[in-house]
Amino acid sequence: MHKNKFSAPQTLKELSKALKTKKENCFIAAGGTDLAVKINKNRIFDYSIIDITKIQELEKIEMINNSIIIGACTTMQSIENSEILKVYAPALVKAASKVGSTQIRNRATIGGNIANASQSADTLTVLMTYNAEVEIINSQGKIVTNKVNDIVKGLEKNLLNQDEVITKIKFKVEDNELSSFSKVGARKAVTISKINCCIKIKINKSNLIEKAEVYFGAIGPKPIKSEIVENVLVGKKFSKEVLSVLLDKSSLQVNEAIPTRASRYYKRIAVKGLVDSILNDLIEQEQSLEGDLYE
Amino acid sequence: MIIRALINGEKINKDVDPNKRLLDFLREDMRLISVKEGCGEGECGACTVILDGKAVTSCTIFTGQIQGCEVVTLEGLDKSGELDKIRDSFIKHGAIQCGFCTPGMILSSKALLDKNSNPTKEEIKRAIEGNLCRCTGYNKIVEAVEEIVDSEVK
Ligand code: FES
Ligand code: FES
């Protein structure tokens, strides 16, 4: 019997301590946007909660050398307004700005987005594109680092242990990197229409795409890497000309990922709109970057 | 658990079930029934309140999480007299029909106006995109908020 226990640690130390007694039906609450709904929907009456939103150090966004570090309780709204992220991880800013509604963005956290591993979690697609890692603390106070990709199982399952909590998200950024994100399907009720995409590229001095990272979300239990699309980008000149082949390959990728699902007809076409808007965004970013590149 | 918070300007110090949804706490324990339950899933905005200056859906927050925070509901705006102008504008523009979405709409608009006294139409739309209304078709609501902005700027 949990007798509706509620604790709100204020430091990581207190958090570890609280995790010592965590068992089934004890939930970690951050923004609550998914958890409160889940508890209510599944008619769970006997549960306890560890609220991590009072741990201040989990709300920071910082950049150390080439690494971006984001506290797990950082809200979508803070990500959307972060000057650092606007410059170094525009795709993440875009994804955060497209989550739910104003009310949800004010509460939903990036750590929660990962831990929930919802099939259509928008920021997951971006974080996987950036090959992001998470720092995890356990009940012993031990901190381990893992790839987001290895923690997320998808379909609302993660691979965290019972006594583990994500505390930080980290990824590396490089100069002259462009990234963008796009999605369709905003409401939870219409998951079937959902698909999202993140593209990150690095262009060199002669305007050739040196590296490309591409992920599609919501066409599998978790975001999938699209080598098909990455391969057509690498080595190409970065301009509007890559668009037509990009569109075809994206469609092909969707087809490969969901060859039998009924939504494939729709998604094969929807993906073209996504990729088109991403490319436009990247071209815009490139133009504003050009100054520093060629001077 | 004892919750200490500021609700509609009033300090409370109350023994409550911290695992209850904020929505239920406000309606049942505080009798603030302007806070409505529509979907219970964070999608419709009927349960919107202002928490530490930000519009949030009270159906997705646990009561224990408001420890030390400030919550404002429509009753609070009424008490402070801030509601009058907004209500007049909503009535004038026909932005209220059944009224179920109205408290949430007003609080979302209010949270925006507190931060940005001169929002654009797009900003107004974005602020209320999480508030569903089955009656008005939204245009009248946006117009009502625009008029509040204009009268404030003047
Ligand atoms: S009842 Fe909370 S958003 Fe609908
Ligand atoms: S006035 Fe009826 S739902 Fe908005």
Short mmCIF file of C-alpha atoms and ligand atoms in Angstrom, two decimals:
data_model
loop_
_atom_site.label_atom_id
_atom_site.label_comp_id
_atom_site.label_asym_id
_atom_site.label_seq_id
_atom_site.Cartn_x
_atom_site.Cartn_y
_atom_site.Cartn_z
CA MET A 1 0.00 0.00 0.00
CA HIS A 2 1.47 3.32 -1.04
CA LYS A 3 -1.06 5.46 0.74
CA ASN A 4 -0.46 8.15 -1.83
CA LYS A 5 3.01 9.12 -0.81
CA PHE A 6 4.48 12.21 -2.37
CA SER A 7 8.01 13.46 -2.07
CA ALA A 8 9.75 16.39 -3.70
CA PRO A 9 13.53 16.20 -3.30
CA GLN A 10 15.38 19.47 -3.78
CA THR A 11 18.84 18.10 -4.52
CA LEU A 12 20.24 15.12 -6.39
CA LYS A 13 21.33 13.66 -3.08
CA GLU A 14 17.81 13.76 -1.76
CA LEU A 15 16.62 12.29 -5.03
CA SER A 16 18.92 9.26 -4.71
CA LYS A 17 17.66 8.75 -1.22
CA ALA A 18 14.07 8.88 -2.35
CA LEU A 19 14.87 6.35 -5.08
CA LYS A 20 15.98 3.81 -2.49
CA THR A 21 12.42 2.89 -1.66
CA LYS A 22 11.02 3.25 -5.15
CA LYS A 23 9.03 0.25 -6.26
CA GLU A 24 6.23 -0.54 -8.61
CA ASN A 25 3.59 2.16 -8.94
CA CYS A 26 5.95 4.79 -7.69
CA PHE A 27 6.31 7.32 -10.48
CA ILE A 28 8.76 10.08 -11.25
CA ALA A 29 6.82 13.26 -12.01
CA ALA A 30 8.34 16.10 -13.97
CA GLY A 31 5.88 18.28 -15.87
CA GLY A 32 3.18 15.67 -15.41
CA THR A 33 1.75 16.17 -18.88
CA ASP A 34 1.91 12.47 -19.70
CA LEU A 35 2.03 10.93 -16.25
CA ALA A 36 -1.10 12.50 -14.80
CA VAL A 37 -3.04 11.42 -17.87
CA LYS A 38 -1.67 7.89 -17.71
CA ILE A 39 -2.54 7.48 -14.04
CA ASN A 40 -6.02 8.82 -14.57
CA LYS A 41 -6.69 6.78 -17.68
CA ASN A 42 -5.43 3.51 -16.28
CA ARG A 43 -7.38 4.07 -13.10
CA ILE A 44 -4.36 3.69 -10.88
CA PHE A 45 -5.43 4.62 -7.36
CA ASP A 46 -2.65 3.33 -5.21
CA TYR A 47 0.59 5.02 -6.18
CA SER A 48 3.29 7.31 -4.93
CA ILE A 49 5.10 10.13 -6.63
CA ILE A 50 8.58 11.56 -6.60
CA ASP A 51 8.33 15.10 -7.95
CA ILE A 52 11.65 16.17 -9.48
CA THR A 53 10.61 19.67 -10.55
CA LYS A 54 11.93 21.23 -7.36
CA ILE A 55 15.53 20.22 -8.09
CA GLN A 56 16.82 23.47 -9.46
CA GLU A 57 19.99 22.18 -11.06
CA LEU A 58 17.89 20.10 -13.43
CA GLU A 59 16.61 23.18 -15.20
CA LYS A 60 19.79 24.55 -16.70
CA ILE A 61 20.89 24.81 -20.30
CA GLU A 62 24.62 25.31 -20.76
CA MET A 63 27.36 24.93 -23.27
CA ILE A 64 30.77 23.66 -22.25
CA ASN A 65 33.33 23.55 -25.04
CA ASN A 66 31.45 21.82 -27.83
CA SER A 67 28.89 20.14 -25.64
CA ILE A 68 25.37 21.25 -24.96
CA ILE A 69 24.05 20.13 -21.58
CA ILE A 70 20.36 20.37 -20.82
CA GLY A 71 18.84 19.58 -17.42
CA ALA A 72 16.14 16.92 -17.58
CA CYS A 73 13.47 19.21 -16.14
CA THR A 74 14.00 21.92 -18.72
CA THR A 75 10.61 22.68 -20.25
CA MET A 76 9.80 22.89 -23.93
CA GLN A 77 9.13 26.57 -23.40
CA SER A 78 12.63 27.17 -22.00
CA ILE A 79 14.18 25.22 -24.87
CA GLU A 80 12.20 27.22 -27.37
CA ASN A 81 13.51 30.46 -25.89
CA SER A 82 17.11 29.43 -25.25
CA GLU A 83 19.59 31.68 -27.05
CA ILE A 84 22.27 28.99 -26.95
CA LEU A 85 20.02 26.40 -28.53
CA LYS A 86 18.71 28.80 -31.16
CA VAL A 87 22.27 29.11 -32.42
CA TYR A 88 23.61 25.60 -31.90
CA ALA A 89 20.63 23.28 -32.12
CA PRO A 90 17.90 24.96 -34.15
CA ALA A 91 16.17 21.64 -34.82
CA LEU A 92 15.63 21.11 -31.10
CA VAL A 93 14.21 24.61 -30.71
CA LYS A 94 11.85 23.94 -33.57
CA ALA A 95 10.73 20.59 -32.19
CA ALA A 96 10.10 22.08 -28.74
CA SER A 97 8.10 24.92 -30.25
CA LYS A 98 5.82 22.42 -31.99
CA VAL A 99 4.99 20.31 -28.96
CA GLY A 100 1.32 20.31 -27.92
CA SER A 101 0.03 23.72 -26.90
CA THR A 102 1.27 26.68 -24.89
CA GLN A 103 0.02 25.06 -21.68
CA ILE A 104 1.80 21.81 -22.46
CA ARG A 105 5.04 23.52 -23.52
CA ASN A 106 5.02 25.37 -20.21
CA ARG A 107 5.15 22.04 -18.35
CA ALA A 108 6.42 19.23 -20.57
CA THR A 109 10.10 18.51 -20.01
CA ILE A 110 12.80 17.10 -22.23
CA GLY A 111 13.68 14.38 -19.73
CA GLY A 112 10.05 13.38 -19.57
CA ASN A 113 9.87 13.22 -23.33
CA ILE A 114 12.74 10.72 -23.35
CA ALA A 115 11.60 8.64 -20.38
CA ASN A 116 8.11 8.37 -21.80
CA ALA A 117 9.45 7.20 -25.11
CA SER A 118 6.16 7.87 -26.80
CA GLN A 119 6.13 6.79 -30.40
CA SER A 120 5.63 10.32 -31.56
CA ALA A 121 7.79 12.17 -29.02
CA ASP A 122 9.04 15.03 -31.16
CA THR A 123 12.24 15.87 -29.34
CA LEU A 124 13.39 12.24 -29.48
CA THR A 125 13.83 12.40 -33.23
CA VAL A 126 16.08 15.44 -32.83
CA LEU A 127 18.05 14.04 -29.91
CA MET A 128 18.75 10.86 -31.80
CA THR A 129 19.86 12.87 -34.82
CA TYR A 130 22.35 14.62 -32.54
CA ASN A 131 23.40 11.24 -31.13
CA ALA A 132 22.59 12.61 -27.68
CA GLU A 133 23.43 10.96 -24.40
CA VAL A 134 21.66 11.01 -21.08
CA GLU A 135 23.10 11.11 -17.61
CA ILE A 136 21.25 8.85 -15.23
CA ILE A 137 21.38 8.82 -11.46
CA ASN A 138 20.42 5.83 -9.32
CA SER A 139 19.54 5.17 -5.71
CA GLN A 140 23.23 4.78 -4.81
CA GLY A 141 23.92 8.25 -6.14
CA LYS A 142 25.91 6.70 -8.97
CA ILE A 143 25.81 8.51 -12.28
CA VAL A 144 26.07 6.66 -15.58
CA THR A 145 25.93 7.90 -19.15
CA ASN A 146 24.01 6.19 -21.90
CA LYS A 147 22.93 6.93 -25.46
CA VAL A 148 19.36 8.15 -25.80
CA ASN A 149 19.00 5.49 -28.47
CA ASP A 150 19.90 2.76 -25.97
CA ILE A 151 17.51 3.99 -23.29
CA VAL A 152 14.46 4.39 -25.45
CA LYS A 153 12.65 1.23 -26.36
CA GLY A 154 9.69 3.00 -27.90
CA LEU A 155 5.94 2.56 -27.56
CA GLU A 156 6.10 4.18 -24.16
CA LYS A 157 8.78 1.87 -22.81
CA ASN A 158 12.24 2.82 -21.66
CA LEU A 159 15.09 0.69 -20.44
CA LEU A 160 15.77 2.54 -17.21
CA ASN A 161 15.98 0.52 -14.03
CA GLN A 162 13.37 0.96 -11.34
CA ASP A 163 15.71 3.17 -9.29
CA GLU A 164 17.08 5.29 -12.13
CA VAL A 165 16.20 8.82 -13.22
CA ILE A 166 17.47 10.84 -16.18
CA THR A 167 19.14 14.02 -14.94
CA LYS A 168 20.84 15.52 -17.97
CA ILE A 169 20.86 15.39 -21.72
CA LYS A 170 24.15 16.01 -23.53
CA PHE A 171 25.19 16.25 -27.14
CA LYS A 172 28.04 17.64 -29.20
CA VAL A 173 27.68 20.42 -31.72
CA GLU A 174 30.04 21.57 -34.45
CA ASP A 175 30.60 24.81 -36.29
CA ASN A 176 28.82 25.25 -39.61
CA GLU A 177 26.19 22.74 -38.75
CA LEU A 178 22.64 23.29 -39.92
CA SER A 179 19.65 21.43 -38.56
CA SER A 180 15.92 21.54 -38.78
CA PHE A 181 12.83 19.61 -37.81
CA SER A 182 9.33 19.33 -39.14
CA LYS A 183 6.23 17.33 -38.32
CA VAL A 184 2.60 16.79 -39.11
CA GLY A 185 -0.12 15.62 -36.75
CA ALA A 186 -0.50 17.74 -33.66
CA ARG A 187 -3.29 16.20 -31.64
CA LYS A 188 -2.87 13.10 -29.53
CA ALA A 189 -6.16 11.81 -30.82
CA VAL A 190 -4.89 11.57 -34.38
CA THR A 191 -1.67 9.63 -33.90
CA ILE A 192 -2.22 7.82 -37.14
CA SER A 193 -1.40 10.91 -39.14
CA LYS A 194 1.80 11.59 -37.27
CA ILE A 195 5.22 11.68 -38.80
CA ASN A 196 8.23 13.84 -38.06
CA CYS A 197 11.72 14.30 -39.40
CA CYS A 198 15.00 15.86 -38.37
CA ILE A 199 17.91 16.59 -40.69
CA LYS A 200 21.32 17.82 -39.60
CA ILE A 201 24.05 18.58 -42.10
CA LYS A 202 27.53 20.00 -42.07
CA ILE A 203 28.66 21.86 -45.14
CA ASN A 204 32.25 22.62 -46.05
CA LYS A 205 33.86 25.67 -47.63
CA SER A 206 33.06 24.61 -51.16
CA ASN A 207 29.41 24.28 -50.21
CA LEU A 208 29.40 20.51 -50.31
CA ILE A 209 27.50 18.50 -47.73
CA GLU A 210 30.20 16.84 -45.72
CA LYS A 211 28.06 15.00 -43.19
CA ALA A 212 24.36 14.28 -42.94
CA GLU A 213 22.26 12.83 -40.17
CA VAL A 214 18.61 12.04 -40.85
CA TYR A 215 15.96 10.52 -38.59
CA PHE A 216 12.26 9.93 -39.08
CA GLY A 217 9.88 9.64 -36.15
CA ALA A 218 6.49 7.98 -35.77
CA ILE A 219 7.01 5.44 -38.53
CA GLY A 220 8.32 2.86 -36.08
CA PRO A 221 8.21 2.27 -32.32
CA LYS A 222 10.96 4.86 -32.06
CA PRO A 223 12.73 7.23 -34.46
CA ILE A 224 14.70 5.47 -37.18
CA LYS A 225 17.91 6.52 -38.84
CA SER A 226 17.57 6.95 -42.58
CA GLU A 227 20.75 5.94 -44.29
CA ILE A 228 18.97 6.03 -47.61
CA VAL A 229 18.44 9.76 -47.27
CA GLU A 230 21.79 10.46 -45.63
CA ASN A 231 23.58 8.80 -48.50
CA VAL A 232 21.95 10.95 -51.14
CA LEU A 233 22.91 14.08 -49.26
CA VAL A 234 26.58 13.45 -48.53
CA GLY A 235 28.90 14.84 -51.17
CA LYS A 236 26.16 16.81 -52.89
CA LYS A 237 26.25 20.51 -53.41
CA PHE A 238 23.98 22.14 -50.89
CA SER A 239 21.24 23.88 -52.81
CA LYS A 240 17.60 23.60 -53.73
CA GLU A 241 18.69 21.09 -56.40
CA VAL A 242 19.01 18.25 -53.89
CA LEU A 243 15.31 18.56 -53.23
CA SER A 244 13.81 16.28 -55.84
CA VAL A 245 16.04 13.32 -55.06
CA LEU A 246 15.60 14.03 -51.37
CA LEU A 247 11.84 13.84 -51.74
CA ASP A 248 11.93 10.56 -53.62
CA LYS A 249 14.28 8.91 -51.19
CA SER A 250 12.27 10.08 -48.19
CA SER A 251 9.19 8.52 -49.68
CA LEU A 252 11.13 5.35 -50.29
CA GLN A 253 12.33 5.38 -46.70
CA VAL A 254 8.78 5.60 -45.37
CA ASN A 255 7.79 2.78 -47.63
CA GLU A 256 10.60 0.61 -46.34
CA ALA A 257 9.79 1.36 -42.73
CA ILE A 258 6.06 0.72 -42.94
CA PRO A 259 5.46 -1.42 -46.02
CA THR A 260 2.16 -2.80 -44.80
CA ARG A 261 0.65 -0.21 -42.50
CA ALA A 262 -2.49 1.40 -43.80
CA SER A 263 -1.12 4.85 -43.11
CA ARG A 264 1.73 4.32 -45.59
CA TYR A 265 -0.15 5.84 -48.52
CA TYR A 266 -0.69 9.02 -46.61
CA LYS A 267 2.71 9.14 -44.97
CA ARG A 268 4.56 8.56 -48.23
CA ILE A 269 3.16 11.82 -49.46
CA ALA A 270 3.15 13.70 -46.16
CA VAL A 271 6.86 13.11 -45.77
CA LYS A 272 7.54 15.13 -48.89
CA GLY A 273 5.99 18.19 -47.35
CA LEU A 274 8.10 17.71 -44.24
CA VAL A 275 11.35 17.38 -46.11
CA ASP A 276 10.53 20.33 -48.32
CA SER A 277 9.96 22.60 -45.34
CA ILE A 278 13.14 21.35 -43.67
CA LEU A 279 15.19 22.09 -46.75
CA ASN A 280 13.81 25.60 -47.00
CA ASP A 281 14.68 26.17 -43.40
CA LEU A 282 18.20 24.85 -43.87
CA ILE A 283 18.75 27.11 -46.87
CA GLU A 284 17.66 30.07 -44.81
CA GLN A 285 20.03 29.11 -42.01
CA GLU A 286 22.84 28.67 -44.49
CA GLN A 287 22.33 32.15 -45.88
CA SER A 288 22.58 33.73 -42.48
CA LEU A 289 25.64 31.61 -41.79
CA GLU A 290 27.32 32.41 -45.09
CA GLY A 291 28.85 35.58 -43.73
CA ASP A 292 31.05 33.74 -41.24
CA LEU A 293 31.75 30.90 -43.67
CA TYR A 294 33.25 32.82 -46.52
CA GLU A 295 34.80 35.81 -44.96
CA MET B 1 0.50 16.44 3.23
CA ILE B 2 0.42 20.11 4.16
CA ILE B 3 0.41 22.32 1.08
CA ARG B 4 1.46 25.92 1.33
CA ALA B 5 0.64 28.00 -1.69
CA LEU B 6 -0.79 31.29 -2.80
CA ILE B 7 -4.15 30.77 -4.44
CA ASN B 8 -5.86 33.80 -5.92
CA GLY B 9 -3.82 36.02 -3.67
CA GLU B 10 -4.70 34.11 -0.54
CA LYS B 11 -2.16 32.14 1.46
CA ILE B 12 -3.32 28.61 2.05
CA ASN B 13 -1.99 26.07 4.45
CA LYS B 14 -3.99 22.94 3.94
CA ASP B 15 -3.76 19.24 4.52
CA VAL B 16 -4.53 17.70 1.13
CA ASP B 17 -3.94 14.61 -0.91
CA PRO B 18 -0.80 15.63 -2.86
CA ASN B 19 -1.40 13.00 -5.53
CA LYS B 20 -4.72 14.41 -6.52
CA ARG B 21 -4.86 16.34 -9.79
CA LEU B 22 -4.62 20.08 -9.28
CA LEU B 23 -7.91 20.31 -11.17
CA ASP B 24 -9.70 18.19 -8.55
CA PHE B 25 -8.06 19.99 -5.67
CA LEU B 26 -9.17 23.37 -6.99
CA ARG B 27 -12.72 22.25 -7.66
CA GLU B 28 -13.34 19.97 -4.72
CA ASP B 29 -11.21 21.34 -1.90
CA MET B 30 -11.06 24.99 -2.87
CA ARG B 31 -14.51 25.17 -4.50
CA LEU B 32 -13.07 27.09 -7.44
CA ILE B 33 -15.49 25.75 -9.97
CA SER B 34 -14.60 28.05 -12.82
CA VAL B 35 -11.90 25.47 -13.49
CA LYS B 36 -13.57 22.99 -15.83
CA GLU B 37 -12.79 19.44 -16.77
CA GLY B 38 -13.16 18.74 -20.46
CA CYS B 39 -10.87 16.01 -21.71
CA GLY B 40 -8.75 15.28 -18.66
CA GLU B 41 -5.82 14.74 -21.02
CA GLY B 42 -4.21 18.14 -21.43
CA GLU B 43 -5.77 18.62 -24.84
CA CYS B 44 -8.75 20.94 -24.44
CA GLY B 45 -7.58 23.69 -22.08
CA ALA B 46 -10.87 23.93 -20.16
CA CYS B 47 -8.95 23.35 -16.93
CA THR B 48 -6.34 26.05 -17.60
CA VAL B 49 -5.02 28.01 -14.60
CA ILE B 50 -2.06 30.35 -14.24
CA LEU B 51 0.76 28.74 -12.27
CA ASP B 52 3.65 31.04 -11.37
CA GLY B 53 2.73 33.30 -14.28
CA LYS B 54 2.32 30.55 -16.86
CA ALA B 55 -0.81 29.06 -18.34
CA VAL B 56 -0.96 25.35 -17.57
CA THR B 57 -3.55 22.58 -17.71
CA SER B 58 -4.50 21.71 -14.15
CA CYS B 59 -5.57 18.20 -15.13
CA THR B 60 -1.94 17.27 -15.81
CA ILE B 61 -0.43 18.57 -12.58
CA PHE B 62 -0.32 16.90 -9.18
CA THR B 63 -1.43 19.03 -6.27
CA GLY B 64 1.81 18.34 -4.39
CA GLN B 65 3.68 20.06 -7.21
CA ILE B 66 2.21 23.47 -6.37
CA GLN B 67 4.05 23.57 -3.05
CA GLY B 68 5.33 27.13 -2.64
CA CYS B 69 3.78 28.28 -5.92
CA GLU B 70 1.17 30.81 -6.93
CA VAL B 71 -2.05 29.77 -8.67
CA VAL B 72 -4.58 32.09 -10.27
CA THR B 73 -8.02 31.02 -11.47
CA LEU B 74 -10.82 33.07 -12.97
CA GLU B 75 -12.16 33.72 -9.46
CA GLY B 76 -8.86 35.42 -8.69
CA LEU B 77 -9.18 37.77 -11.64
CA ASP B 78 -12.70 38.56 -10.55
CA LYS B 79 -11.54 39.37 -7.05
CA SER B 80 -8.77 41.66 -8.20
CA GLY B 81 -11.07 43.44 -10.63
CA GLU B 82 -8.97 42.43 -13.61
CA LEU B 83 -11.76 40.36 -15.05
CA ASP B 84 -14.15 43.23 -15.80
CA LYS B 85 -12.47 44.56 -18.90
CA ILE B 86 -11.80 41.12 -20.35
CA ARG B 87 -15.34 39.94 -19.69
CA ASP B 88 -16.82 43.07 -21.27
CA SER B 89 -14.75 42.58 -24.36
CA PHE B 90 -15.69 38.91 -24.62
CA ILE B 91 -19.38 39.75 -24.30
CA LYS B 92 -19.17 42.61 -26.75
CA HIS B 93 -17.57 40.43 -29.41
CA GLY B 94 -19.84 37.44 -28.91
CA ALA B 95 -16.82 35.44 -27.79
CA ILE B 96 -18.89 33.53 -25.26
CA GLN B 97 -21.64 31.12 -26.20
CA CYS B 98 -21.99 28.11 -23.94
CA GLY B 99 -19.14 29.48 -21.84
CA PHE B 100 -17.49 26.19 -21.03
CA CYS B 101 -14.18 27.14 -22.60
CA THR B 102 -14.30 30.73 -21.40
CA PRO B 103 -12.44 30.55 -18.07
CA GLY B 104 -9.56 28.73 -19.77
CA MET B 105 -9.59 31.09 -22.73
CA ILE B 106 -9.46 34.12 -20.48
CA LEU B 107 -6.64 32.72 -18.37
CA SER B 108 -4.56 31.78 -21.42
CA SER B 109 -5.08 35.28 -22.79
CA LYS B 110 -4.29 36.84 -19.45
CA ALA B 111 -1.02 34.90 -19.11
CA LEU B 112 -0.04 36.17 -22.55
CA LEU B 113 -0.99 39.78 -21.84
CA ASP B 114 0.93 39.81 -18.56
CA LYS B 115 4.09 38.96 -20.47
CA ASN B 116 3.42 40.78 -23.67
CA SER B 117 1.12 43.75 -23.47
CA ASN B 118 1.01 44.22 -27.21
CA PRO B 119 0.79 40.79 -28.86
CA THR B 120 0.18 40.26 -32.55
CA LYS B 121 -2.77 38.30 -33.86
CA GLU B 122 -0.46 35.33 -34.38
CA GLU B 123 0.77 35.51 -30.81
CA ILE B 124 -2.79 35.58 -29.53
CA LYS B 125 -3.69 32.58 -31.63
CA ARG B 126 -0.68 30.68 -30.39
CA ALA B 127 -1.49 31.49 -26.77
CA ILE B 128 -4.98 30.01 -27.08
CA GLU B 129 -4.23 27.15 -29.44
CA GLY B 130 -4.50 24.76 -26.49
CA ASN B 131 -8.01 25.96 -25.68
CA LEU B 132 -10.73 24.27 -27.66
CA CYS B 133 -14.04 25.97 -28.27
CA ARG B 134 -16.89 24.18 -29.98
CA CYS B 135 -19.10 27.24 -30.28
CA THR B 136 -17.51 30.45 -31.39
CA GLY B 137 -15.16 29.51 -34.18
CA TYR B 138 -12.29 31.32 -32.42
CA ASN B 139 -12.34 34.50 -34.54
CA LYS B 140 -14.56 36.30 -32.08
CA ILE B 141 -12.29 35.28 -29.23
CA VAL B 142 -9.20 36.58 -31.01
CA GLU B 143 -11.04 39.83 -31.75
CA ALA B 144 -12.04 40.17 -28.12
CA VAL B 145 -8.46 39.78 -26.97
CA GLU B 146 -7.27 42.22 -29.63
CA GLU B 147 -9.64 44.82 -28.32
CA ILE B 148 -8.27 44.44 -24.80
CA VAL B 149 -4.80 44.99 -26.21
CA ASP B 150 -5.91 48.10 -28.08
CA SER B 151 -7.64 49.63 -25.11
CA GLU B 152 -4.56 48.96 -23.00
CA VAL B 153 -2.14 50.44 -25.50
CA LYS B 154 -4.20 53.60 -25.86
S1 FES C 1 -9.45 18.99 -18.93
FE1 FES C 1 -7.42 19.61 -18.77
S2 FES C 1 -6.92 20.01 -20.80
FE2 FES C 1 -8.90 19.21 -21.02
S1 FES C 2 -18.21 29.08 -25.94
FE1 FES C 2 -18.84 27.03 -25.96
S2 FES C 2 -16.98 25.97 -25.99
FE2 FES C 2 -16.36 27.98 -26.28
#
